Coordinates of C-alpha atoms in Angstrom, one line a residue:
M17 CA -33.8 30.7 18.7
T18 CA -35.3 34.1 17.8
P19 CA -33.7 37.2 19.5
L20 CA -36.0 39.1 22.0
D21 CA -34.5 42.3 21.6
V22 CA -31.5 43.7 19.6
R23 CA -30.3 47.3 20.4
D24 CA -27.2 49.4 20.1
V25 CA -25.6 50.8 23.3
T26 CA -23.6 53.9 22.5
S27 CA -24.7 56.0 25.5
A28 CA -25.1 55.7 29.3
A29 CA -28.8 55.9 28.9
A30 CA -28.9 53.2 26.3
A31 CA -26.7 51.2 28.8
V32 CA -29.0 51.9 31.6
R33 CA -32.1 50.7 29.4
A34 CA -30.2 47.6 28.6
R35 CA -29.3 46.9 32.2
T36 CA -32.9 47.5 33.2
L37 CA -34.1 45.1 30.5
A38 CA -31.7 42.4 31.7
A39 CA -32.9 43.0 35.4
H40 CA -36.4 42.5 34.3
L41 CA -35.7 39.3 32.4
T42 CA -34.0 37.8 35.4
S43 CA -36.5 39.1 38.0
A44 CA -38.6 36.1 38.3
P45 CA -39.1 34.4 41.8
G46 CA -36.7 31.6 42.6
V47 CA -33.8 33.0 40.8
P48 CA -30.8 32.6 43.0
A49 CA -29.9 36.0 44.2
V50 CA -26.0 35.4 44.0
E51 CA -26.4 34.1 40.5
R52 CA -28.6 37.1 39.4
A53 CA -26.3 39.5 41.0
R54 CA -23.2 38.0 39.5
F55 CA -25.0 38.2 35.9
L56 CA -26.2 41.7 36.3
T57 CA -22.7 42.8 37.8
A58 CA -21.0 41.2 34.9
L59 CA -23.3 42.8 32.3
T60 CA -22.9 46.2 33.8
A61 CA -19.1 45.8 33.6
R62 CA -19.3 44.8 29.9
L63 CA -21.6 47.9 29.2
C64 CA -19.0 50.2 30.6
E65 CA -16.3 48.6 28.5
C66 CA -18.5 48.9 25.5
L67 CA -19.0 52.7 26.2
G68 CA -15.4 53.2 26.3
T69 CA -14.7 51.4 22.9
G70 CA -17.4 53.0 20.7
G71 CA -20.4 50.9 21.9
A72 CA -21.8 47.6 21.2
E73 CA -24.8 45.8 19.7
L74 CA -26.6 43.7 22.4
T75 CA -28.8 40.8 21.5
F76 CA -31.1 39.6 24.1
T77 CA -32.5 35.9 23.8
V78 CA -34.9 34.1 26.0
R79 CA -35.1 30.2 25.5
P80 CA -37.5 28.2 27.7
S81 CA -36.4 24.6 28.5
A82 CA -38.2 21.5 26.9
S83 CA -40.3 21.1 30.1
G84 CA -41.0 24.8 30.5
A85 CA -39.6 24.7 34.0
T86 CA -36.8 27.0 33.4
T87 CA -35.8 29.8 30.9
L88 CA -32.2 30.7 29.8
V89 CA -31.7 34.3 29.3
R90 CA -28.8 35.1 27.2
V91 CA -27.0 38.5 26.3
V92 CA -24.5 38.6 23.3
G93 CA -22.5 41.7 22.9
R94 CA -20.7 42.7 19.6
P95 CA -18.6 45.7 19.4
L96 CA -19.6 48.4 17.0
A97 CA -16.1 49.5 16.2
P98 CA -14.3 47.1 13.9
E99 CA -11.2 45.1 14.9
P100 CA -8.6 45.6 16.0
H101 CA -9.8 48.7 17.9
G102 CA -13.1 47.0 19.0
A103 CA -13.3 44.4 21.7
P104 CA -14.0 40.8 20.7
P105 CA -17.6 39.5 20.9
W106 CA -18.9 38.3 24.3
Q107 CA -21.9 36.6 25.9
L108 CA -23.5 36.2 29.3
A109 CA -26.2 33.8 30.3
V110 CA -28.2 32.9 33.4
A111 CA -31.0 30.3 34.1
C112 CA -34.3 31.4 35.6
P113 CA -37.1 29.4 36.8
G114 CA -40.4 29.4 35.0
P115 CA -41.4 31.0 31.7
P116 CA -39.9 34.5 30.6
P117 CA -41.9 37.5 31.8
Q118 CA -44.6 38.8 29.4
D119 CA -44.4 42.6 30.0
L120 CA -41.0 44.1 29.0
P121 CA -39.7 47.6 29.5
W122 CA -39.1 48.5 25.9
A123 CA -37.4 51.3 24.4
D124 CA -40.3 53.8 24.7
A125 CA -40.2 53.5 28.4
D126 CA -39.8 57.1 30.1
D127 CA -36.7 57.9 31.9
S128 CA -38.2 57.8 35.4
T129 CA -38.9 54.1 34.8
H130 CA -35.3 53.6 34.1
A131 CA -34.1 55.7 37.1
E132 CA -36.4 53.7 39.2
A133 CA -34.8 50.5 37.9
V134 CA -31.4 51.8 38.6
L135 CA -32.2 52.8 42.1
A136 CA -33.9 49.4 42.5
A137 CA -30.6 47.8 41.8
D138 CA -29.4 48.4 45.2
E139 CA -32.5 46.7 46.7
E140 CA -31.3 43.6 44.4
I141 CA -27.9 43.7 45.7
A142 CA -28.9 44.1 49.3
P143 CA -30.0 40.4 49.8
V144 CA -26.6 39.3 48.3
L145 CA -24.9 41.5 50.7
R146 CA -26.8 40.3 53.7
R147 CA -25.9 36.8 52.6
L148 CA -22.4 37.8 52.1
D149 CA -22.4 39.3 55.7
E150 CA -23.9 36.1 57.0
A151 CA -21.4 34.1 55.2
E152 CA -18.6 36.4 56.4
R153 CA -20.0 35.9 60.0
Q154 CA -20.2 32.2 59.8
L155 CA -16.7 32.2 58.1
R156 CA -15.4 34.1 61.1
L157 CA -17.3 31.5 63.5
H158 CA -15.9 28.6 61.4
R159 CA -12.4 30.2 61.4
E160 CA -12.4 30.7 65.1
E161 CA -13.7 27.1 65.5
L162 CA -11.1 26.0 63.2
H163 CA -8.4 27.9 65.0
Q164 CA -9.6 26.4 68.3
T165 CA -9.6 23.0 66.7
N166 CA -6.2 23.6 65.4
Q167 CA -5.0 24.7 68.7
G168 CA -6.7 21.6 70.3
V169 CA -5.1 19.4 67.5
L170 CA -1.8 20.9 68.2
A171 CA -2.3 20.6 72.0
L172 CA -3.4 16.9 71.3
H173 CA -0.5 16.3 69.1
A174 CA 1.9 17.7 71.8
E175 CA 0.1 15.5 74.4
L176 CA 0.4 12.5 72.0
D177 CA 4.1 13.3 71.5
A178 CA 4.6 13.5 75.0
A179 CA 2.8 10.3 75.7
A180 CA 4.7 8.5 73.0
R181 CA 8.0 9.8 74.5
I182 CA 6.7 8.7 78.0
Q183 CA 5.7 5.1 76.5
H184 CA 9.2 5.0 74.7
D185 CA 10.8 5.8 77.9
L186 CA 8.7 3.3 79.8
L187 CA 9.2 0.6 77.0
D188 CA 13.1 1.2 77.3
A189 CA 13.0 1.1 81.1
E190 CA 10.9 -2.2 80.8
R191 CA 13.4 -3.6 78.4
A192 CA 16.2 -2.7 80.5
A193 CA 14.5 -4.1 83.6
R194 CA 13.8 -7.2 81.8
G195 CA 17.3 -7.4 80.5
A196 CA 18.7 -6.9 84.1
A197 CA 16.3 -9.4 85.5
E198 CA 17.3 -11.9 82.9
K199 CA 21.0 -11.2 83.4
A200 CA 20.5 -11.5 87.3
R201 CA 18.7 -14.8 86.6
R202 CA 21.5 -16.1 84.4
L203 CA 24.2 -15.1 86.8
L204 CA 22.4 -16.7 89.7
T205 CA 21.6 -19.8 87.8
F206 CA 25.3 -20.0 86.9
L207 CA 26.3 -19.3 90.5
G208 CA 24.0 -22.1 91.7
D209 CA 25.3 -24.6 89.2
A210 CA 28.9 -23.8 89.6
S211 CA 28.7 -23.8 93.5
A212 CA 27.1 -27.4 93.2
V213 CA 30.0 -28.4 90.9
V214 CA 32.6 -27.0 93.2
T215 CA 31.3 -28.1 96.5
A216 CA 30.4 -31.8 95.1
S217 CA 33.9 -32.9 95.6
L218 CA 36.2 -33.3 98.6
D219 CA 39.3 -33.5 96.6
Q220 CA 41.1 -30.2 96.3
E221 CA 42.8 -31.3 92.9
D222 CA 39.2 -31.9 91.6
I223 CA 38.0 -28.5 92.5
L224 CA 41.0 -26.7 91.1
R225 CA 40.6 -28.6 87.9
C226 CA 36.9 -27.7 87.4
L227 CA 37.2 -24.0 87.8
P228 CA 38.6 -23.1 84.4
G229 CA 35.9 -25.3 82.7
L230 CA 33.3 -23.3 84.5
L231 CA 34.7 -19.8 83.9
V232 CA 36.4 -19.8 80.5
P233 CA 35.6 -18.4 78.2
E234 CA 32.4 -16.6 79.2
Y235 CA 33.6 -15.2 82.4
A236 CA 37.3 -15.2 82.1
S237 CA 39.8 -15.8 79.5
Q238 CA 42.3 -17.5 82.0
V239 CA 42.0 -18.7 85.4
D240 CA 44.9 -19.0 88.0
V241 CA 44.7 -20.3 91.5
W242 CA 47.5 -19.5 94.0
L243 CA 47.3 -21.5 97.3
F244 CA 49.5 -20.5 100.1
D245 CA 50.2 -24.2 101.1
E246 CA 51.7 -25.1 97.8
P247 CA 55.5 -25.6 97.5
P248 CA 57.5 -22.4 96.5
G249 CA 57.3 -22.0 92.8
A250 CA 54.6 -24.7 92.0
S251 CA 52.3 -22.0 90.6
G252 CA 54.7 -19.7 89.0
A253 CA 54.9 -15.9 89.5
H254 CA 52.0 -13.9 90.9
S255 CA 51.0 -10.4 90.1
A256 CA 51.1 -7.4 92.5
A257 CA 47.4 -7.3 92.5
A258 CA 47.2 -11.0 93.7
V259 CA 49.8 -10.2 96.4
T260 CA 47.9 -7.1 97.5
A261 CA 44.6 -9.2 97.6
A262 CA 46.3 -11.7 99.8
R263 CA 47.8 -9.0 102.1
L264 CA 44.6 -6.9 102.4
D265 CA 42.3 -9.8 102.2
R266 CA 40.3 -7.6 99.7
P267 CA 39.4 -8.2 96.0
Q268 CA 41.7 -6.2 93.7
H269 CA 41.2 -4.8 90.0
A270 CA 44.3 -4.2 87.9
G271 CA 43.8 -2.8 84.4
P272 CA 44.7 -0.1 82.0
H273 CA 41.5 1.7 83.1
P274 CA 39.6 1.7 86.6
G275 CA 37.1 -0.9 86.8
G276 CA 34.7 0.7 89.1
L277 CA 33.5 -2.6 90.4
P278 CA 31.6 -2.8 93.7
G279 CA 33.7 -3.7 96.6
V280 CA 36.8 -4.1 94.5
D281 CA 39.8 -1.8 94.7
D282 CA 41.5 -0.5 91.6
L283 CA 45.2 -0.9 90.9
P284 CA 47.5 0.1 88.0
P285 CA 47.8 -2.6 85.1
S286 CA 49.7 -5.7 86.0
A287 CA 53.0 -6.4 84.3
L288 CA 51.8 -9.8 83.7
S289 CA 48.8 -8.7 81.9
P290 CA 49.3 -5.1 80.8
D291 CA 46.6 -5.2 78.1
R292 CA 43.8 -7.0 80.0
P293 CA 42.3 -6.4 83.3
L294 CA 42.9 -8.8 86.2
L295 CA 40.4 -9.6 89.0
C296 CA 42.3 -11.1 92.1
L297 CA 39.9 -12.6 94.7
P298 CA 41.1 -13.8 98.1
L299 CA 40.0 -17.2 99.0
T300 CA 39.0 -16.7 102.7
V301 CA 37.0 -18.9 105.2
R302 CA 38.6 -18.4 108.5
R303 CA 41.8 -17.2 107.1
T304 CA 42.9 -16.5 103.6
S305 CA 44.3 -19.5 102.2
G306 CA 45.1 -18.4 98.6
V307 CA 43.9 -16.0 95.8
L308 CA 41.9 -16.7 92.6
T309 CA 43.1 -14.6 89.7
L310 CA 40.8 -14.1 86.7
T311 CA 41.9 -12.6 83.4
A312 CA 39.0 -10.5 81.9
P313 CA 37.5 -12.2 78.7
G314 CA 37.3 -8.6 77.0
D315 CA 38.3 -5.1 77.7
R316 CA 36.6 -5.0 81.2
F317 CA 34.9 -7.0 83.8
D318 CA 31.0 -6.5 84.1
A319 CA 30.1 -4.9 87.4
D320 CA 27.1 -7.5 88.1
T321 CA 29.4 -10.3 86.9
S322 CA 32.1 -9.2 89.3
V323 CA 29.7 -9.5 92.2
M324 CA 28.9 -13.1 91.2
L325 CA 32.5 -13.9 90.8
V326 CA 33.2 -12.7 94.2
E327 CA 30.5 -14.9 95.7
L328 CA 31.9 -17.8 93.7
A329 CA 35.4 -17.2 95.1
Q330 CA 33.9 -17.3 98.7
R331 CA 32.0 -20.6 97.8
T332 CA 35.2 -22.0 96.3
A333 CA 37.2 -21.0 99.5
I334 CA 34.6 -22.8 101.4
A335 CA 35.0 -26.0 99.3
L336 CA 38.8 -26.0 99.3
D337 CA 38.7 -25.5 103.2
N338 CA 36.3 -28.6 103.4
A339 CA 38.6 -30.6 101.2
R340 CA 41.6 -29.6 103.2
R341 CA 40.0 -30.5 106.4
Y342 CA 38.5 -33.7 104.8
E343 CA 42.1 -34.8 103.8
Q344 CA 43.4 -34.1 107.2
H345 CA 40.7 -36.2 108.9
R346 CA 41.1 -38.8 106.1
D347 CA 44.8 -39.1 106.9
T348 CA 44.2 -39.5 110.6
A349 CA 41.5 -42.1 109.9
E350 CA 43.7 -44.0 107.6
T351 CA 46.5 -44.1 110.2
L352 CA 44.2 -45.1 112.9
Q353 CA 42.6 -47.9 110.6
R354 CA 46.1 -49.1 109.8
A355 CA 46.9 -49.2 113.5
Q356 CA 43.8 -51.4 114.1
L357 CA 44.6 -54.2 111.4
T358 CA 45.9 -57.4 113.0
E359 CA 48.7 -59.3 111.9
L360 CA 47.2 -62.8 111.4
P361 CA 49.0 -65.6 113.2
A362 CA 50.3 -68.4 111.3
T363 CA 49.7 -72.1 112.5
E364 CA 50.2 -75.6 111.1
S365 CA 46.7 -76.6 111.6
L366 CA 45.0 -73.4 110.4
R367 CA 45.5 -70.8 107.6
L368 CA 44.1 -67.4 107.8
A369 CA 43.5 -64.6 105.1
A370 CA 41.6 -61.3 105.6
R371 CA 40.5 -58.3 103.6
Y372 CA 39.3 -55.1 104.9
L373 CA 37.8 -52.6 102.3
P374 CA 36.5 -49.2 103.7
A375 CA 33.5 -47.4 102.5
T376 CA 34.0 -45.4 99.3
R377 CA 32.1 -42.5 100.9
G378 CA 32.8 -40.3 104.0
L379 CA 36.0 -40.8 105.8
N380 CA 36.8 -44.3 104.5
I381 CA 36.8 -45.5 108.2
G382 CA 34.3 -47.3 110.1
G383 CA 33.7 -49.8 112.9
D384 CA 34.4 -53.1 111.0
W385 CA 37.3 -55.2 112.2
Y386 CA 38.7 -58.6 112.2
D387 CA 41.1 -60.2 114.6
A388 CA 42.7 -63.5 115.3
F389 CA 45.0 -64.5 118.1
P390 CA 46.1 -67.7 120.0
H391 CA 44.6 -68.7 123.4
P392 CA 47.0 -69.7 126.3
D393 CA 45.3 -73.1 126.1
G394 CA 46.5 -73.6 122.6
S395 CA 43.4 -72.9 120.8
L396 CA 42.9 -70.0 118.4
L397 CA 40.2 -67.5 118.3
A398 CA 38.9 -65.7 115.1
V399 CA 36.9 -62.8 115.4
V400 CA 34.9 -60.5 113.1
G401 CA 32.9 -57.4 114.4
D402 CA 31.1 -54.5 113.1
V403 CA 30.2 -51.2 115.3
T404 CA 27.3 -49.3 114.0
G405 CA 28.0 -45.9 112.3
H406 CA 31.1 -44.6 110.6
G407 CA 33.8 -42.0 111.4
L408 CA 36.4 -41.8 114.1
R409 CA 33.9 -42.4 117.0
A410 CA 33.0 -45.8 115.5
A411 CA 36.6 -46.6 114.9
V412 CA 37.6 -45.8 118.5
I413 CA 34.7 -47.9 119.8
M414 CA 35.8 -50.6 117.6
G415 CA 39.4 -50.4 119.1
Q416 CA 38.1 -50.5 122.5
L417 CA 35.9 -53.6 121.8
R418 CA 38.8 -55.3 120.2
T419 CA 41.0 -54.6 123.2
A420 CA 38.5 -55.8 125.6
L421 CA 37.8 -58.9 123.7
R422 CA 41.4 -60.0 123.9
A423 CA 41.5 -59.1 127.6
Y424 CA 38.4 -61.1 128.3
A425 CA 39.6 -64.0 126.1
I426 CA 42.7 -64.5 128.4
E427 CA 40.6 -65.2 131.3
D428 CA 37.8 -67.3 129.5
H429 CA 38.1 -69.1 126.1
S430 CA 34.4 -69.6 125.6
P431 CA 33.1 -67.5 122.6
A432 CA 29.7 -67.2 124.3
R433 CA 30.9 -66.0 127.7
I434 CA 33.3 -63.3 126.0
L435 CA 30.4 -62.0 124.0
T436 CA 28.2 -61.8 127.2
R437 CA 31.0 -59.7 129.0
L438 CA 31.4 -57.4 125.9
H439 CA 27.6 -56.9 125.7
R440 CA 27.7 -55.8 129.5
M441 CA 30.7 -53.6 129.0
L442 CA 29.1 -51.8 126.0
R443 CA 25.8 -51.1 127.6
H444 CA 27.2 -49.4 130.6
Q445 CA 30.0 -47.6 128.9
Q446 CA 28.4 -46.7 125.4
P447 CA 24.5 -47.0 126.1
H448 CA 23.7 -45.6 122.6
L449 CA 26.1 -47.6 120.6
Y450 CA 25.8 -51.0 119.2
A451 CA 27.8 -53.6 117.5
T452 CA 27.7 -57.2 116.1
A453 CA 30.3 -59.7 116.5
V454 CA 31.1 -63.5 115.8
I455 CA 33.8 -65.5 117.6
A456 CA 35.0 -68.8 116.4
R457 CA 37.4 -71.0 118.4
F458 CA 39.6 -73.7 116.6
R459 CA 41.6 -76.5 118.5
P460 CA 44.5 -78.1 116.9
G461 CA 43.5 -81.5 115.8
D462 CA 39.7 -81.0 116.5
P463 CA 37.4 -81.4 113.3
H464 CA 35.0 -78.9 114.9
V465 CA 34.6 -75.4 115.3
V466 CA 33.0 -73.7 118.4
W467 CA 31.2 -70.3 117.7
A468 CA 28.8 -67.7 119.1
A469 CA 27.3 -64.8 117.4
A470 CA 25.7 -61.5 118.6
G471 CA 23.5 -60.2 115.9
H472 CA 26.0 -60.8 113.1
P473 CA 25.5 -62.5 109.7
P474 CA 25.8 -66.3 109.6
A475 CA 29.2 -67.8 108.7
V476 CA 29.6 -70.0 105.6
V477 CA 31.5 -73.3 105.5
R478 CA 32.9 -74.9 102.4
A479 CA 33.6 -78.6 102.9
P480 CA 36.6 -80.3 101.4
G481 CA 34.5 -81.7 98.5
G482 CA 32.9 -78.3 97.7
A483 CA 29.7 -78.4 99.4
V484 CA 28.8 -75.3 101.0
R485 CA 26.5 -74.7 104.3
V486 CA 25.3 -71.7 106.1
L487 CA 25.7 -71.8 109.8
D488 CA 22.3 -70.1 110.2
T489 CA 21.6 -70.8 113.9
R490 CA 19.7 -67.9 115.1
P491 CA 22.3 -65.4 116.7
G492 CA 21.9 -63.4 120.0
V493 CA 21.0 -59.7 120.2
M494 CA 23.3 -57.1 119.1
L495 CA 26.1 -56.0 121.6
G496 CA 24.8 -53.0 123.6
V497 CA 21.0 -53.2 123.2
P498 CA 19.3 -52.5 126.6
L499 CA 18.5 -56.0 127.1
D500 CA 20.0 -58.6 129.4
C501 CA 21.5 -61.4 127.3
V502 CA 23.5 -64.6 128.0
Y503 CA 24.8 -65.8 124.5
E504 CA 24.9 -69.4 123.6
E505 CA 27.8 -71.5 121.9
H506 CA 27.3 -73.7 118.9
T507 CA 29.5 -76.3 117.5
A508 CA 29.9 -77.2 113.8
E509 CA 31.7 -80.0 112.1
L510 CA 34.9 -78.7 110.4
P511 CA 36.7 -81.5 108.7
P512 CA 40.5 -81.1 107.6
G513 CA 40.5 -79.1 104.4
S514 CA 37.3 -77.1 105.1
T515 CA 37.0 -73.4 104.8
L516 CA 35.1 -71.2 107.3
V517 CA 34.2 -67.7 106.1
L518 CA 33.4 -64.8 108.5
Y519 CA 32.4 -61.4 107.1
T520 CA 30.4 -58.2 107.8
D521 CA 27.1 -57.2 106.3
G522 CA 28.8 -54.7 103.9
L523 CA 29.9 -57.8 101.8
V524 CA 26.5 -59.2 101.2
E525 CA 23.7 -56.7 102.1
R526 CA 22.3 -54.3 99.4
R527 CA 19.7 -51.7 100.1
A528 CA 17.4 -52.8 97.2
H529 CA 17.7 -56.5 97.9
G530 CA 18.4 -57.2 101.5
I531 CA 20.9 -59.6 103.0
D532 CA 19.7 -63.1 102.0
P533 CA 20.5 -62.8 98.2
G534 CA 24.0 -61.7 99.1
I535 CA 24.7 -64.6 101.4
E536 CA 23.4 -67.0 98.7
L537 CA 25.8 -65.2 96.2
L538 CA 28.5 -65.8 98.7
G539 CA 27.8 -69.4 98.9
H540 CA 27.8 -69.7 95.2
A541 CA 31.2 -67.9 94.8
L542 CA 32.6 -70.1 97.5
A543 CA 31.4 -73.3 95.9
A544 CA 32.8 -72.1 92.7
L545 CA 36.4 -72.0 93.9
D546 CA 38.7 -74.7 92.6
E547 CA 40.0 -76.8 95.3
S548 CA 43.6 -76.4 94.3
A549 CA 42.9 -72.5 94.4
L550 CA 42.1 -72.5 98.0
D551 CA 45.8 -73.3 98.5
D552 CA 46.4 -69.5 97.8
L553 CA 44.1 -68.4 100.5
D554 CA 44.8 -64.6 99.8
G555 CA 43.9 -65.2 96.1
S556 CA 40.8 -67.0 97.2
A557 CA 39.8 -63.9 99.3
E558 CA 40.1 -61.7 96.3
A559 CA 38.1 -64.2 94.1
L560 CA 35.3 -63.9 96.7
L561 CA 35.2 -60.2 96.7
K562 CA 35.0 -59.7 92.9
P563 CA 31.5 -61.1 92.2
L564 CA 30.1 -59.7 95.3
L565 CA 31.3 -56.0 95.0
H566 CA 31.7 -55.6 91.2
D567 CA 33.9 -52.5 92.0
H568 CA 30.8 -50.5 92.8
E569 CA 30.9 -47.7 95.3
R570 CA 30.3 -49.0 98.9
D571 CA 28.2 -47.2 101.5
D572 CA 29.5 -49.5 104.2
D573 CA 32.8 -51.1 105.1
V574 CA 33.7 -54.8 104.1
C575 CA 35.5 -57.1 106.2
L576 CA 36.2 -60.7 105.2
L577 CA 38.2 -63.4 107.3
L578 CA 39.0 -66.9 105.7
C579 CA 39.8 -69.6 108.1
R580 CA 41.0 -72.9 106.4
T581 CA 41.9 -76.0 108.2
S582 CA 44.9 -78.0 106.9
P583 CA 43.8 -80.9 104.7
P584 CA 44.8 -84.4 106.0
A585 CA 48.2 -85.7 105.3
P586 CA 48.3 -88.2 102.5
A587 CA 48.6 -91.9 103.7
A588 CA 52.1 -93.3 103.5
P589 CA 52.4 -96.2 101.0
T590 CA 52.7 -99.7 102.3
H591 CA 55.6 -102.1 101.0
R592 CA 55.5 -105.8 101.0
S593 CA 58.6 -108.0 101.1
G594 CA 59.1 -111.6 100.4
T595 CA 60.8 -114.2 97.8
G596 CA 59.1 -116.1 95.3
S597 CA 60.4 -119.3 93.2
R598 CA 59.4 -120.7 90.1

């Protein structure tokens, strides 16, 4: 590339001419003002440096691009003073659009031209300064916008942080609420299940036996129940908190630290458990009958759990009170039932055996009864009856019927007429109570039995050879129904050695099958008895009960009366006497 101009700059005038030439070379339209200003400013600074170091040789070159669209203007400066005093060479360059200018201000230009060029330099800088001013204004605007944006971002971050904290607090509150709800659900579920277990039994020992299994180890490490009606010393020593709970009828907490449990008083630690807290809960229904003492499973009792335990203690107290009252009623019922059992008479012509099994549910007392007694005319009356319902009332009515029947039998030996009078008596005295009954009359030496029934299951007869028949003549209506009724008598053959079976429906009736299959099964069991086994009539009664009951729980009482006529006496052997001869 051929240099356009080479000149020495050793004075200010030469420097001005060099700068003027550079300004002219870069004055083409379209040259970026900022780039041109930077180029000229840098060149002026280099020229000032050269004047301070002895001058410099400047080489101006202009090189068009291959397409001719741009021109590269370059200035190379070489100090005139030799190194090391002179500065190192330097160069500056700027790209200008279009071809290089044709008219150049050469060295022979007058000084006025150069002065005008120097004055025009400010005009060249003015657009740059205006752009800088505009850039500064825009910068200030952007800086203000950025500041406001930063303030907004900071405010947004603060709001987001506050929202995050609120959300975190809400999540914590939700988790706490869910935990509390789950805990309450678990405690209520346990309370319901435990209450069902405690109240399912009417046996006091069963209730006390199930408590440790329910509470240990989750809710207590040890369970102790002190019942006031126990014999002295039966439950060992009692803590001072248990005694206070019994005296004040109020739950007590005894531990190294206050429990702060709702509705529970705090006491010092117990000498029986100095390290673990005790929770003593009175067992109160109408009166305080005992104290339930629980040893904490850990260092303390939970407040919500203690509320559940107090409620469970109250339900346990109700269950124990129900069991206690049931035992009292049961003892009364058993005493009354034993008083109603008849001592069966013994006769030469007729042997009797009876069994009475109370229902396995309820008070174990009902209205079933059996009776047998001799009549003044020498006959013997056997009776089996069943008053509807259970409990003391049914037992009392049964006793009244039994007494009335004996009284009517003294005046009249007819089974039918006795039942008719009983029916009238029950209708007037107990209009809403009903009963069934069967009466059989046996006469010594008579191979027949006379009987009458009032709504009662049919009697079953076993003949001496083992054949079984059911006396299924239709019975009259039940005793006490609001109908006028005159009962009929029936007669059945009963040879010596026969067995008549009277019973109540509890022996043969089952809810799922009715009464007929049970009567059929009774007949099969009676036919299966060995003839010699009937000599032990009590054993035969047990043998009949076993296949029909199977040791199952019974919803109804069972009454069984066996009447066996004496077998015929064996015929005496005959002896022949005489002499013979050979």
